[in-house]
mmCIF file of C-alpha atoms in Angstrom:
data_model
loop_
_atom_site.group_PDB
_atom_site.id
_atom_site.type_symbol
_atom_site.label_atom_id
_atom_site.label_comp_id
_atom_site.label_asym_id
_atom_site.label_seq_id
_atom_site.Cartn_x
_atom_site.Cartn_y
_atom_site.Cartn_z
ATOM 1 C CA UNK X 1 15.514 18.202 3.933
ATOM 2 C CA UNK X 2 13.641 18.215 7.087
ATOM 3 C CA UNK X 3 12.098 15.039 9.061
ATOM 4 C CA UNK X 4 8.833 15.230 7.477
ATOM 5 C CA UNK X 5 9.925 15.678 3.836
ATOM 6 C CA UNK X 6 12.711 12.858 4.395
ATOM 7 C CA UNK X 7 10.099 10.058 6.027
ATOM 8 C CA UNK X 8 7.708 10.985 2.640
ATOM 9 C CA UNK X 9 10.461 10.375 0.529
ATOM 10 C CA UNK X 10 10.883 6.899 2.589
ATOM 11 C CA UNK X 11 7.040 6.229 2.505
ATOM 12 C CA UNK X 12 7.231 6.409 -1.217
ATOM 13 C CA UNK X 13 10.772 4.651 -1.646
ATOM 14 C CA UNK X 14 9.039 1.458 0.509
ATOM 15 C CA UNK X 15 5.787 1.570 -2.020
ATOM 16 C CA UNK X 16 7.794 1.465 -5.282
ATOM 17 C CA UNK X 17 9.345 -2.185 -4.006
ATOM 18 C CA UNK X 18 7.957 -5.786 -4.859
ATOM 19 C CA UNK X 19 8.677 -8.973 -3.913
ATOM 20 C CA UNK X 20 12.880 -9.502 -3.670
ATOM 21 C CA UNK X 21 13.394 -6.161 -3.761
ATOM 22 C CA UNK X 22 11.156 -5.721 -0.745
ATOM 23 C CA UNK X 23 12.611 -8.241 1.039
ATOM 24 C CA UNK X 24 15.823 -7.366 0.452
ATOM 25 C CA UNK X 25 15.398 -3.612 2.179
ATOM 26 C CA UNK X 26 14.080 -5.141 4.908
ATOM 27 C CA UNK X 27 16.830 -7.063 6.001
ATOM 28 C CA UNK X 28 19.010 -3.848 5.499
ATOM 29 C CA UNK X 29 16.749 -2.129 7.549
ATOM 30 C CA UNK X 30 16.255 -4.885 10.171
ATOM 31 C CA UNK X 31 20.138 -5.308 10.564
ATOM 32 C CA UNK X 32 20.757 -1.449 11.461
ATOM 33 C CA UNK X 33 18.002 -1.973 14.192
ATOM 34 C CA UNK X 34 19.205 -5.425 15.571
ATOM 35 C CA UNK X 35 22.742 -5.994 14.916
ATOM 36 C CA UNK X 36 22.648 -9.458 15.884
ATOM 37 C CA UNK X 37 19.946 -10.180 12.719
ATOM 38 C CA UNK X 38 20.763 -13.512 11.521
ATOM 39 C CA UNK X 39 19.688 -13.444 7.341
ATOM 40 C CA UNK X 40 18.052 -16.709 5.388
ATOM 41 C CA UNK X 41 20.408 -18.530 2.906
ATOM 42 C CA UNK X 42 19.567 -17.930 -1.073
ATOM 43 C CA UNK X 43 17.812 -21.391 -0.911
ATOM 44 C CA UNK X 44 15.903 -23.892 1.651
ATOM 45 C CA UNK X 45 15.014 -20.530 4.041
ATOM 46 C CA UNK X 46 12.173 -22.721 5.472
ATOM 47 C CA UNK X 47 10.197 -19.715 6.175
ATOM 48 C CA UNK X 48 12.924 -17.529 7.583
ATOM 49 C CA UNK X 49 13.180 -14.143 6.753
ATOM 50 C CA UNK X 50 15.933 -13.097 9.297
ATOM 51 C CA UNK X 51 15.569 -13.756 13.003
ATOM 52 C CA UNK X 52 17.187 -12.147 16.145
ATOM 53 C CA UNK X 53 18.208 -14.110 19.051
ATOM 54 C CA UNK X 54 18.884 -11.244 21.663
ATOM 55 C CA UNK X 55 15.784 -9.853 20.969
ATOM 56 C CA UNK X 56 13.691 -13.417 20.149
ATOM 57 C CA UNK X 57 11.864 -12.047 17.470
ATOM 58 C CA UNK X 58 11.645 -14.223 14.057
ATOM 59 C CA UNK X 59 10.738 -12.340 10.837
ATOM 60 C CA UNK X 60 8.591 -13.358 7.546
ATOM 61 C CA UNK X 61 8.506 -10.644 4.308
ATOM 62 C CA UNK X 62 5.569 -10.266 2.099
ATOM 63 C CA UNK X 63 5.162 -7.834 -0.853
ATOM 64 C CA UNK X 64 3.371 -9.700 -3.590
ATOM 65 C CA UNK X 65 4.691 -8.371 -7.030
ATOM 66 C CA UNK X 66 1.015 -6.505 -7.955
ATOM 67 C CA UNK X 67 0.561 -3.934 -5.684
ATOM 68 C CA UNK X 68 -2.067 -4.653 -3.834
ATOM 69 C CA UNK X 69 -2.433 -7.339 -0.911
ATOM 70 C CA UNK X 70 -5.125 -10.095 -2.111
ATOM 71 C CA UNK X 71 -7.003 -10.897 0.979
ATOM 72 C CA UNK X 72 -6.946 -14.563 0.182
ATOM 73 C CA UNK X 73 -3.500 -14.706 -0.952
ATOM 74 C CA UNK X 74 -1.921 -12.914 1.794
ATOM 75 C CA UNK X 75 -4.075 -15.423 4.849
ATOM 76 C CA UNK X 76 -2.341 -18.567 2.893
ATOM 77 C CA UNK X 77 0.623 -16.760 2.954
ATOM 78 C CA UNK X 78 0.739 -15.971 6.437
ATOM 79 C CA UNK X 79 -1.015 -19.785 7.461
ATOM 80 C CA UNK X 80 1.958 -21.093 5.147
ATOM 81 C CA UNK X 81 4.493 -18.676 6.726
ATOM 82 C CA UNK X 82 4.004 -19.719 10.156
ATOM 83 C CA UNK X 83 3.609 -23.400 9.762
ATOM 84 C CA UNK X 84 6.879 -23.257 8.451
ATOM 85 C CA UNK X 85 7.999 -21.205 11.372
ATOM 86 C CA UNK X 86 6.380 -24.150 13.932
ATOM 87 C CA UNK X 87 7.938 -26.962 11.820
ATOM 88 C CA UNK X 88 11.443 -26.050 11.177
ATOM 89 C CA UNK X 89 12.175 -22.840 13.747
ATOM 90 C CA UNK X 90 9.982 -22.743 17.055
ATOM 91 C CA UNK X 91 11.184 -25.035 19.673
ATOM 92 C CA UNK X 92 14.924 -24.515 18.854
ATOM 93 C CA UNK X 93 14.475 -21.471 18.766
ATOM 94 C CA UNK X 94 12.600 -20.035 21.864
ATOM 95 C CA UNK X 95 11.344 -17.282 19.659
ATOM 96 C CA UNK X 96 8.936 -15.100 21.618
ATOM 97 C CA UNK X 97 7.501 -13.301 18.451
ATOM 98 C CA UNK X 98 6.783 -13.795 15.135
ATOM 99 C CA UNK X 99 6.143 -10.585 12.994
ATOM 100 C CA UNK X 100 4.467 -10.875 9.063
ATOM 101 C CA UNK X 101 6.557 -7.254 7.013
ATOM 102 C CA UNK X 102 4.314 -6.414 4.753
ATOM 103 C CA UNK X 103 4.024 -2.789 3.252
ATOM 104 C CA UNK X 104 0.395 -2.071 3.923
ATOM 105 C CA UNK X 105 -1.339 -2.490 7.282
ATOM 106 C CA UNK X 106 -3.102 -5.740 6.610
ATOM 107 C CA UNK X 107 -7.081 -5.631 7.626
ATOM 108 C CA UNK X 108 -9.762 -7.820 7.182
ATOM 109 C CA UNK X 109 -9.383 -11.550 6.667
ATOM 110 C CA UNK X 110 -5.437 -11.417 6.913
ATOM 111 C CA UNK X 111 -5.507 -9.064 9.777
ATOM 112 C CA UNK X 112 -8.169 -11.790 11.458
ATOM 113 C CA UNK X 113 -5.738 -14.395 11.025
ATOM 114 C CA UNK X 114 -2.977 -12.882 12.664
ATOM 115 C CA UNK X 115 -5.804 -12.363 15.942
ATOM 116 C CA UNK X 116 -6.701 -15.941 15.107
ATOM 117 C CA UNK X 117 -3.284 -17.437 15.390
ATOM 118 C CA UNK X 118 -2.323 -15.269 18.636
ATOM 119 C CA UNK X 119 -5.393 -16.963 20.060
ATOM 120 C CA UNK X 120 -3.687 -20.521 19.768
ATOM 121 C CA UNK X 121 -2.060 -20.628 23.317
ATOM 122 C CA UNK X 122 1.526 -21.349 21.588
ATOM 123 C CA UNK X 123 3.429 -18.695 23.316
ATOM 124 C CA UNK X 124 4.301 -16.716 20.808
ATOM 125 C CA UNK X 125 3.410 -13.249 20.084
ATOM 126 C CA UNK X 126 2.265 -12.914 16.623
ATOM 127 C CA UNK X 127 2.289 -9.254 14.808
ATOM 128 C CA UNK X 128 1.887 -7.573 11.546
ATOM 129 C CA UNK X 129 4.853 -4.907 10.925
ATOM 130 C CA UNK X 130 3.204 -2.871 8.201
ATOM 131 C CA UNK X 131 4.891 0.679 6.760
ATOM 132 C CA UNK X 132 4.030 2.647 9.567
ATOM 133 C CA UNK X 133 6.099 0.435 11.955
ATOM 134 C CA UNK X 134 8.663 -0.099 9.280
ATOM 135 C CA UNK X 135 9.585 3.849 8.568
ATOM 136 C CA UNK X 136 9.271 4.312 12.453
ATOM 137 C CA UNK X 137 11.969 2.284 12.236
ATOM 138 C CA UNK X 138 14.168 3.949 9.451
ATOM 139 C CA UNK X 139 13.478 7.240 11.350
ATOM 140 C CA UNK X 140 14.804 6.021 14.477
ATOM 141 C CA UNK X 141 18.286 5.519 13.196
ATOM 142 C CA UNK X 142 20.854 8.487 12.316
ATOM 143 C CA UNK X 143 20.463 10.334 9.550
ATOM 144 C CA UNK X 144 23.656 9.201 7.713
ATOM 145 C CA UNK X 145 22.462 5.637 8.179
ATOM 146 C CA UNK X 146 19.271 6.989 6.412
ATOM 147 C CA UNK X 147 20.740 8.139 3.768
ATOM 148 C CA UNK X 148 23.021 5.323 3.378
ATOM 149 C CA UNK X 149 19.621 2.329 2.885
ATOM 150 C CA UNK X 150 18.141 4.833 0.607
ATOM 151 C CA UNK X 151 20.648 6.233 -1.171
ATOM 152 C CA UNK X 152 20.187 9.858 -0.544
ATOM 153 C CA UNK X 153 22.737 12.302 -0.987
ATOM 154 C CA UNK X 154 22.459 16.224 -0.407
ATOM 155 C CA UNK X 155 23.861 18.415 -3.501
ATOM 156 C CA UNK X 156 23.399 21.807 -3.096
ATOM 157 C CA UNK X 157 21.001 21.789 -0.899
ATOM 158 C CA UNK X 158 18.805 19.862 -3.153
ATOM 159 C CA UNK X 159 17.728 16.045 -2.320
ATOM 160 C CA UNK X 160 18.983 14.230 -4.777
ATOM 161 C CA UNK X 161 17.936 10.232 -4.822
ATOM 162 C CA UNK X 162 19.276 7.279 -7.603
ATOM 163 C CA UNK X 163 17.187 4.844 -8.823
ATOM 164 C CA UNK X 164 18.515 1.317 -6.842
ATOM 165 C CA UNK X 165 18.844 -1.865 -8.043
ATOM 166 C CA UNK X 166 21.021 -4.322 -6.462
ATOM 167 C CA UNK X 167 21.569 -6.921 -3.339
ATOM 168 C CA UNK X 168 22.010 -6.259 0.092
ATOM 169 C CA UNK X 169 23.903 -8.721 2.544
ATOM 170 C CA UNK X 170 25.512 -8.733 5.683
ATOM 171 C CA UNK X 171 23.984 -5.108 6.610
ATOM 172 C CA UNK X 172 25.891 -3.596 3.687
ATOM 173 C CA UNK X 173 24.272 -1.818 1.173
ATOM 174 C CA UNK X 174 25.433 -2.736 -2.489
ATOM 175 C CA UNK X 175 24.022 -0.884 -5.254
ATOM 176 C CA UNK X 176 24.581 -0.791 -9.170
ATOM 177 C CA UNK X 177 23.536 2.784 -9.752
ATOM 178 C CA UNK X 178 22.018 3.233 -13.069
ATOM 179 C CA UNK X 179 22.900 6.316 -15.565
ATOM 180 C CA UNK X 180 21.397 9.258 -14.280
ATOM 181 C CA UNK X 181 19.676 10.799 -11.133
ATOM 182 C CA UNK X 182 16.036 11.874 -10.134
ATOM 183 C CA UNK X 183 15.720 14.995 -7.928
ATOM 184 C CA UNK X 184 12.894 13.190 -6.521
ATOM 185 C CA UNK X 185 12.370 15.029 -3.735
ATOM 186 C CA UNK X 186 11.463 18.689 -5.920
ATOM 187 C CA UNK X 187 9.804 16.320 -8.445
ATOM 188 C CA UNK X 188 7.139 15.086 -6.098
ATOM 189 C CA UNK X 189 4.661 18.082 -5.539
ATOM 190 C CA UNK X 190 5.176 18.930 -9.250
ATOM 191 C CA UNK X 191 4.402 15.867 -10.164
ATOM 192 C CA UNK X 192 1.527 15.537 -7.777
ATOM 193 C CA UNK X 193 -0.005 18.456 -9.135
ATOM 194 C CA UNK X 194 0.353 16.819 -12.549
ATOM 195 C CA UNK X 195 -1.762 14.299 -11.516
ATOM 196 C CA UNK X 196 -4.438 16.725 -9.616
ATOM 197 C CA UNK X 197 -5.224 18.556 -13.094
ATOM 198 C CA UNK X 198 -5.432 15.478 -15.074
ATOM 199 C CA UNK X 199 -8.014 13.888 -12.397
ATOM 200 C CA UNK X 200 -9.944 17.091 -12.758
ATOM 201 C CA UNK X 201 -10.351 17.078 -16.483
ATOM 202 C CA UNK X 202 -11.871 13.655 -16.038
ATOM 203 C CA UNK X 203 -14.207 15.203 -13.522
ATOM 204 C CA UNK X 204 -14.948 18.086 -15.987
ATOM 205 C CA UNK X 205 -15.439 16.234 -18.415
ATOM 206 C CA UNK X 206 -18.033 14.213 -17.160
ATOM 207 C CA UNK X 207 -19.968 16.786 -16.169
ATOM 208 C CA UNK X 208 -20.316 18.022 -19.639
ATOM 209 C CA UNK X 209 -21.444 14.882 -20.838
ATOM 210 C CA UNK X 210 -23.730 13.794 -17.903
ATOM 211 C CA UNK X 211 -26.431 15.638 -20.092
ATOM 212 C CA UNK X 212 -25.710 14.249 -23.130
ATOM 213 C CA UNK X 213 -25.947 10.635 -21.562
ATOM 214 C CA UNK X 214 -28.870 8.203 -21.422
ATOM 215 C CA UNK X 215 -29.052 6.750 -17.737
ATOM 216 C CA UNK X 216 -27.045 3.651 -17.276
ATOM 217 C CA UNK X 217 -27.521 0.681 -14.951
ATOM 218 C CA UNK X 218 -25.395 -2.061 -14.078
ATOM 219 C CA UNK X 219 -26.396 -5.552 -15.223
ATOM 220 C CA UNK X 220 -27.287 -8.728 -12.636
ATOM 221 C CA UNK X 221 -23.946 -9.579 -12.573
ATOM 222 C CA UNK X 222 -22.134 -6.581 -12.253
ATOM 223 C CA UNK X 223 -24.543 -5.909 -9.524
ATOM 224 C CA UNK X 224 -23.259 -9.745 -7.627
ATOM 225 C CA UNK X 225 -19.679 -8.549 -8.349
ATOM 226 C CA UNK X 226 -20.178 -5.542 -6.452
ATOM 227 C CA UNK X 227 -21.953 -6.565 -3.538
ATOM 228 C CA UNK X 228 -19.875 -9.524 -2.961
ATOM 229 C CA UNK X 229 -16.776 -7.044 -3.211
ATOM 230 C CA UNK X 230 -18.805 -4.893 -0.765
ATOM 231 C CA UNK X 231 -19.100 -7.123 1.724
ATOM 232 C CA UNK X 232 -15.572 -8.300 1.550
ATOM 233 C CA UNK X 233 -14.629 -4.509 3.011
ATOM 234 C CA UNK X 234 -17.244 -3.538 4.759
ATOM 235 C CA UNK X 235 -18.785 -5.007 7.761
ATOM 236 C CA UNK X 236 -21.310 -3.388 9.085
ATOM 237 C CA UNK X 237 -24.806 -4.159 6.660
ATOM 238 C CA UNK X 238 -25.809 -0.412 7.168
ATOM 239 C CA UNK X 239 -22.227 0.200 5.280
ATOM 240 C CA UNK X 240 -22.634 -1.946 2.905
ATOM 241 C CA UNK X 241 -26.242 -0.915 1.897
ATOM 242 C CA UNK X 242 -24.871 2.850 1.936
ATOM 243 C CA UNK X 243 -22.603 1.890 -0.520
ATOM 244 C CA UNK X 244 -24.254 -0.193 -2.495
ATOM 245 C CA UNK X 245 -26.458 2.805 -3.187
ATOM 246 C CA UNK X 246 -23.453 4.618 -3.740
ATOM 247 C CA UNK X 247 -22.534 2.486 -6.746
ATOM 248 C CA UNK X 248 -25.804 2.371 -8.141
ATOM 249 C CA UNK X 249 -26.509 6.150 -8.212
ATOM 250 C CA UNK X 250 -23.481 7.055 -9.609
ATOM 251 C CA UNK X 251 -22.972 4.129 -12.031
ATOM 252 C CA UNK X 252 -23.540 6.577 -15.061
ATOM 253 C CA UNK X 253 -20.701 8.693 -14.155
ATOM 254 C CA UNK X 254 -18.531 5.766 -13.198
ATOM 255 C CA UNK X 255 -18.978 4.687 -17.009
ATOM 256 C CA UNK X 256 -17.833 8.516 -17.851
ATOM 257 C CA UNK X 257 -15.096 8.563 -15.867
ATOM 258 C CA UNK X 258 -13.951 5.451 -16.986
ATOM 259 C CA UNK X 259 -14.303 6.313 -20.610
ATOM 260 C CA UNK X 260 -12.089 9.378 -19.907
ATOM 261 C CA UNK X 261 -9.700 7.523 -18.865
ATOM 262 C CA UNK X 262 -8.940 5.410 -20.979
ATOM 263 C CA UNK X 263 -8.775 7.838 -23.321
ATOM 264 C CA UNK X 264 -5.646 9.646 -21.627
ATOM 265 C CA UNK X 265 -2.054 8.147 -22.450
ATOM 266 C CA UNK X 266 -0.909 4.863 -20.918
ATOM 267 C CA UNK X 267 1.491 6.779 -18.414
ATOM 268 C CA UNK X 268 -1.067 9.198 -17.499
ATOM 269 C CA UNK X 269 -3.050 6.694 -16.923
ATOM 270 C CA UNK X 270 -0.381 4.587 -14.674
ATOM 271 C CA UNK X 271 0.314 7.968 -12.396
ATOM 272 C CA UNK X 272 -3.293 8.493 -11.528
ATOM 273 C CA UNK X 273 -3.888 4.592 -10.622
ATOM 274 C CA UNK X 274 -0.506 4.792 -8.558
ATOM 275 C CA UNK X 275 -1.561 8.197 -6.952
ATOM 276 C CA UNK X 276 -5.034 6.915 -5.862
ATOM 277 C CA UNK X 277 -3.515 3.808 -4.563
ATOM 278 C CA UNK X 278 -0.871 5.733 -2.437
ATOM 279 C CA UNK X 279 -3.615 8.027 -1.577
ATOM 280 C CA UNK X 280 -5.769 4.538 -0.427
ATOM 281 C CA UNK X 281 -2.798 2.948 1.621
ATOM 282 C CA UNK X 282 -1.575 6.441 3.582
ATOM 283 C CA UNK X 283 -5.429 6.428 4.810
ATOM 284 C CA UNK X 284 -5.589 2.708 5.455
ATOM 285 C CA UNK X 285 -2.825 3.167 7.984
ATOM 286 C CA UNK X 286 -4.212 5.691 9.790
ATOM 287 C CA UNK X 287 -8.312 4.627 9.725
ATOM 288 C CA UNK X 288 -10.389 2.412 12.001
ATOM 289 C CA UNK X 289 -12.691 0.929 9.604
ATOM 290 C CA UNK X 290 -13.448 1.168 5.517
ATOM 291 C CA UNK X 291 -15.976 3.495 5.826
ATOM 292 C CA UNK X 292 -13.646 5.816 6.890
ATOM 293 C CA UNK X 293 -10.895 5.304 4.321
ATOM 294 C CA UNK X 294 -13.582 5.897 1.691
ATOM 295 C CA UNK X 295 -15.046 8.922 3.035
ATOM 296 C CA UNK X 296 -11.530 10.357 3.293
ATOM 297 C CA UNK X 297 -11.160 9.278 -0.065
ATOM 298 C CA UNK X 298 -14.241 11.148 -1.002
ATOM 299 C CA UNK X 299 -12.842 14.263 0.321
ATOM 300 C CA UNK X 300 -9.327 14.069 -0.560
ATOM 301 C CA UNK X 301 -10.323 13.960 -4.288
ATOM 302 C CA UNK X 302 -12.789 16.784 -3.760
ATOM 303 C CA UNK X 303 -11.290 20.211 -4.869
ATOM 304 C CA UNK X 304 -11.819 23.018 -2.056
ATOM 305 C CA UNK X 305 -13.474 24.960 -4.432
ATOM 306 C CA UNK X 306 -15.859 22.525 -5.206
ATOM 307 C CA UNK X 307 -16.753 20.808 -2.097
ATOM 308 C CA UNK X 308 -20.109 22.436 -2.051
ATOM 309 C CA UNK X 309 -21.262 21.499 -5.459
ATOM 310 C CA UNK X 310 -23.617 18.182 -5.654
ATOM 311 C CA UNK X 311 -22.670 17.686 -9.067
ATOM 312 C CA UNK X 312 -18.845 17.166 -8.672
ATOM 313 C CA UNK X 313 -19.183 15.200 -5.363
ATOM 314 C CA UNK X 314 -21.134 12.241 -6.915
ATOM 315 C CA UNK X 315 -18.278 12.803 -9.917
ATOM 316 C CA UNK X 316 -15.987 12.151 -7.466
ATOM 317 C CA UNK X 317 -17.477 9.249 -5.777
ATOM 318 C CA UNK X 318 -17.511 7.906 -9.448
ATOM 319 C CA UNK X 319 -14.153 8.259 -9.415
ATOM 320 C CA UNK X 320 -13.220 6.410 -6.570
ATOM 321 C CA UNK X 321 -15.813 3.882 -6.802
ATOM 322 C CA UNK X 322 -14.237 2.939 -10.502
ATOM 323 C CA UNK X 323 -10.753 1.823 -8.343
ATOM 324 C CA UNK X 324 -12.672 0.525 -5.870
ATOM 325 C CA UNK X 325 -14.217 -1.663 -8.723
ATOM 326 C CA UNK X 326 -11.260 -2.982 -10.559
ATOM 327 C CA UNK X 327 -9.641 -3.668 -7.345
ATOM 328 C CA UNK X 328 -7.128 -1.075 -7.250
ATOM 329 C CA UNK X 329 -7.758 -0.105 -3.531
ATOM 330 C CA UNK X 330 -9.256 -2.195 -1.019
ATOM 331 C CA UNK X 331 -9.168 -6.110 -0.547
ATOM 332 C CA UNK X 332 -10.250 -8.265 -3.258
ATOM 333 C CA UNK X 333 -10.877 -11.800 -3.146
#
């Protein structure tokens, strides 16, 4: 497996964990990079997720068990986080940096109140660590040691990867491996492509019964939902107009689509949500603004073929607009 294929496998090992099991990889990680990484006790951690003294950098873990980071959640998290950090670790200390893990790049309100504490005058740098600098990380370390935190092992020639569940101390990986392996590594374009034909169905399908279907609207209220949700992502009012208009004009299809999709089995249904999340967060990390994560989004979900046809690029912007909706991608309240 070359570099590239072995950081994707990474990427998409670091998305699949929640909560404990989040945590817990980190401090595997973090003790490769900084030997002298001093891990919390099971109880009373008093905000501590593992500091370093050489390097004077004090860590905090977040990965709320839903996938996606609430925006108001994650800014009492990280207020709670480093009060704790002041109280109980600071001045004894002489910690230089404070860094929030989390697996997504935070933005908006979370990503304002990291700015917003590094603007106290305390002396301490304060960061967000998000998957980007996290895999940077894993891919800075040898190869074996890769394979060791994730488990890989060659066979053949083939990358073969177990499904992990266990606890990590002390820099030592121990893992319960359950019956059974996933060649995950050949499963993920299939399986990608799995997902690509069963997200165009949904887009054929509504095209054959946009003429068949009476105009809808959405009510008052959905209409509130939408623009408060709206202005939670997007800044700029010229953005937020734009896609305001963007809901509204395609609101018709967004009921299609929706209606397709529910009609799919449950696990269908769980792959494309997971797909067009990944999909969301790869883009978040490497965007400058919302706009730009949703145009990319746009295009991404655009066949080739069809990128000149009107009729299957509002379909698609139905699409993604339904996620954007039920708070699948981007920051909800």
């Amino acid at each position: 497996m070359n570099k590239n294929s072995t950081r994707q496998v990474v990427i998409d090992r670091i998305y699949r964990l929640n909560g404990k099991e989040f945590q817990q990889l980190c401090w595997d990680i973090l003790i490769k990079v900084f030997t002298d990484l001093q891990t919390p006790r099971p109880v009373h951690d008093l905000g501590s997720d593992g500091y370093t003294v050489k390097s004077s950098i004090f860590f905090a873990c977040y990965a709320p068990e839903s996938h996606e980071y609430d925006a108001s959640e994650t800014t009492d998290k990280i207020n709670g986080d480093y009060k704790k950090f002041v109280d109980n670790w600071k001045t004894n200390g002489n910690f230089k940096k404070w860094v929030f893990l989390t697996k997504g790049n935070l933005i908006g309100a979370p990503h304002q109140k990291i700015v917003e504490l590094n603007n106290n005058g305390d002396g301490v740098t304060k960061e967000n660590w998000g998957v980007d600098q996290i895999v940077n990380m894993v891919m800075g370390l040898d190869i074996q040691l890769i394979k060791e935190l994730f488990n890989l092992e060659d066979a053949n020639g083939v990358q073969q990867t177990f499904v992990n569940q266990g606890i990590v101390n002390s820099g030592n990986v121990h893992i319960d491996k359950q019956v059974g392996t996933l060649n995950e590594y050949n499963q993920y374009s299939g399986a990608e492509q799995d997902e690509n034909n069963a997200i165009e169905e949904v887009f054929n399908y509504v095209i054959s019964q946009l003429p068949k279907t009476s105009p809808l609207s959405p009510t008052d209220e959905k209409r509130i939902e939408i623009r408060e949700k709206i202005k939670l992502n997007f800044t700029d009012q010229k953005d937020q107009g734009e896609v305001e208009r963007y809901f509204n004009d395609a609101f018709t299809r967004t009921k299609l689509v929706e209606s397709k999709l529910q009609a799919l089995d449950s696990q269908t249904q769980k792959d494309i949500e997971l797909y067009i999340s990944r999909k969301y967060s790869e883009f978040k990390r490497n965007s400058q603004s919302s706009m730009e994560i949703l145009d990319k989004l746009f295009d991404f979900f655009t066949p080739d073929k069809r990128k000149t046809n009107p009729a299957y690029a509002v379909t698609v912007m139905a699409f993604v607009l339904l996620f954007f909706e039920d708070c699948t991608i981007f920051e909800k309240k």
